[in-house]
Every structure is written in C-alpha cells, then in structure tokens.
Coordinates of C-alpha atoms in Angstrom, one line a residue:
M22 CA 0.0 0.0 0.0
V23 CA 1.3 3.4 -0.9
A24 CA 1.1 6.4 1.5
L25 CA 1.5 10.1 1.0
R26 CA 3.5 11.4 3.9
L27 CA 6.3 13.7 5.0
T28 CA 10.0 12.8 5.1
R29 CA 12.2 15.0 7.3
K30 CA 15.1 16.9 5.8
G31 CA 17.1 19.8 7.0
T32 CA 19.3 20.2 10.1
K33 CA 18.8 20.1 13.8
N34 CA 16.1 22.7 14.9
R35 CA 15.6 23.6 11.2
P36 CA 13.2 21.0 9.8
Y37 CA 12.2 20.9 6.2
Y38 CA 9.9 18.2 4.8
K39 CA 9.3 16.6 1.4
I40 CA 5.8 15.4 0.6
V41 CA 6.4 11.9 -1.0
A42 CA 4.6 8.8 -2.2
I43 CA 6.2 5.9 -0.3
D44 CA 5.4 2.3 0.7
H45 CA 3.7 2.5 4.1
R46 CA 6.1 -0.2 5.5
K47 CA 9.2 2.0 4.8
R48 CA 10.7 4.1 7.6
R49 CA 10.1 7.8 7.7
D50 CA 13.1 8.9 5.8
G51 CA 13.4 5.8 3.7
R52 CA 13.6 5.5 -0.1
Y53 CA 10.5 7.0 -1.7
I54 CA 8.7 6.3 -5.0
E55 CA 8.1 9.9 -6.0
Q56 CA 8.3 13.4 -4.6
I57 CA 5.0 15.3 -4.7
G58 CA 5.9 18.6 -3.0
S59 CA 7.6 20.2 0.0
Y60 CA 6.7 21.8 3.3
D61 CA 8.8 24.3 5.3
P62 CA 7.1 24.9 8.7
L63 CA 9.6 27.7 9.6
Q64 CA 8.8 29.9 6.6
E65 CA 6.1 32.5 7.0
G66 CA 3.2 32.9 4.6
I67 CA 2.6 30.1 2.1
N68 CA 5.1 27.5 3.3
Y69 CA 4.2 24.6 1.0
K70 CA 4.5 23.6 -2.6
V71 CA 2.4 20.7 -4.0
D72 CA 2.1 19.3 -7.5
L73 CA -1.6 18.7 -7.4
E74 CA -1.6 16.6 -10.6
L75 CA 0.8 14.1 -9.0
A76 CA -1.2 14.2 -5.8
D77 CA -4.4 13.4 -7.7
K78 CA -2.6 10.6 -9.6
W79 CA -1.5 8.9 -6.4
L80 CA -4.9 9.4 -4.7
E81 CA -6.7 7.8 -7.7
V82 CA -4.4 4.8 -7.4
G83 CA -5.3 4.4 -3.8
A84 CA -2.6 6.1 -1.8
K85 CA -3.6 7.2 1.6
P86 CA -2.4 10.6 2.8
S87 CA -1.4 11.3 6.3
V88 CA -3.4 13.8 8.3
T89 CA -0.8 16.6 7.8
V90 CA -0.4 15.9 4.0
A91 CA -4.2 15.8 3.6
S92 CA -4.5 19.3 5.2
I93 CA -1.6 20.6 3.1
I94 CA -3.2 19.3 -0.1
K95 CA -6.6 20.8 0.9
K96 CA -4.9 24.2 1.5
A97 CA -3.1 24.0 -1.8
R98 CA -6.4 23.3 -3.6
T99 CA -8.1 26.3 -2.1
G100 CA -5.0 28.6 -2.3
E101 CA -5.4 29.3 1.4
A102 CA -2.5 31.0 3.2
P103 CA -1.9 30.5 6.9
P104 CA -3.0 33.3 9.1
E105 CA -0.4 36.1 9.6
K106 CA 1.1 36.5 13.0
K107 CA 0.5 39.9 14.6
K108 CA 3.3 41.8 16.3
K109 CA 2.7 42.3 20.0
P110 CA 4.9 45.4 20.7
A111 CA 2.5 47.7 18.9
P112 CA -0.5 46.9 21.2
A113 CA 1.8 47.3 24.2
A114 CA 2.5 50.9 23.3
A115 CA -1.2 51.6 23.0
E116 CA -1.8 50.2 26.5
E117 CA 0.5 52.7 28.2
P118 CA -2.0 55.6 28.0
K119 CA -4.7 53.3 29.3
A120 CA -2.6 52.4 32.2
E121 CA -2.3 56.0 33.3
A122 CA -6.1 56.5 33.4
P123 CA -6.7 53.7 35.9
K124 CA -3.9 55.2 38.1
A125 CA -6.0 58.4 38.4
E126 CA -9.1 56.5 39.3
A127 CA -7.2 54.3 41.8
P128 CA -7.0 56.9 44.6
K129 CA -10.8 57.4 44.3
A130 CA -11.4 53.7 44.6
E131 CA -9.0 53.4 47.6
A132 CA -10.8 56.0 49.6
P133 CA -14.1 54.0 50.0
K134 CA -12.1 50.9 50.7
A135 CA -10.2 52.6 53.5
E136 CA -13.6 53.5 55.1
E137 CA -14.9 50.0 55.1
P138 CA -12.1 48.4 57.1
K139 CA -12.5 51.2 59.7
A140 CA -16.1 50.3 60.1
E141 CA -15.3 46.6 60.5
A142 CA -12.4 47.2 62.9
P143 CA -14.6 48.5 65.8
A144 CA -16.9 45.6 65.3
E145 CA -14.0 43.2 65.7
E146 CA -12.8 44.9 68.8
A147 CA -16.1 44.7 70.6
P148 CA -16.1 40.8 70.7
A149 CA -12.5 40.9 71.8
A150 CA -13.4 43.1 74.7
E151 CA -16.1 40.7 75.7
E152 CA -13.7 37.7 75.8
P153 CA -11.5 39.1 78.6
A154 CA -14.7 39.8 80.6
K155 CA -15.6 36.1 80.3
D156 CA -12.1 35.1 81.4
A157 CA -12.3 37.4 84.3
S158 CA -15.6 36.0 85.5
P159 CA -14.5 32.4 86.0
S160 CA -11.2 33.4 87.7
E161 CA -13.1 35.6 90.2
E162 CA -15.4 32.7 91.2

C-alpha cells in the first residue's frame, strides 16, 4: 500500500519536509517512490509547494495521505494562506496611555475601601473586649 506522507530533511532545529509517495512499510526517511511537494514549517506565509496533478494521480491509485499531508493538499487546492502573526509590541505601546487612566481612578477607589475596614475594625474589637470579661468572671469565682 502506498502512502502520501512527509519525510524530514534539514538540520537540527531547522526542519524541512518533502511530501512523498512511499510504501507504508518503509521508515520515515526511507527511499520513496516519487516526490510530490515540499513543506517548510519555519517559513512565514505560504510554506508549502504541492504538485496537485501528482497528488491526484496517487490518490486515484489508492494512496492514503497522512493527516498533515491531507491538510496541506486541501490548503493547496483552495489557495489558502496560513493566518499572519500579529506583532505584540504595537499593542503594548497603545496600552500605556490606558494604564495612566486607571492610576488616576485608583485613589478614588482606595478612599471608600479605607472607610470600610475602619467600620469593621470596631466591630471586631467589641467581641475581643467581651472575651476578657468572660475570662475574668471564672477566675473571680
């Protein structure tokens, strides 16, 4: 049985793949029957090249594509490009003015918070005052 799959080429940490028709019993980088295309995962934009005529020929014969090869062939048929990566430094510069606005509001928010603990503090002190009275009562008896 023939499979359409990727064979790894390139160097360490710099992978590059060939899309090939190969006997499914062969090892990953073994001798292949025919090269159908290539795939470079590190390249931005369209990072694959596929000869769709060869791919169709092998699919008609009964070759089974791997999941990755099937998705690459599907993208090649539609002409779909991978989504572009957005740069993060630009939004960070836009966030700086926003950060200043909450700082101005922060003192206003802190003032009511400061009042609430003051109201709770006397309530906590009252039960503490009762406890020594309870301790004093049994010792006096």
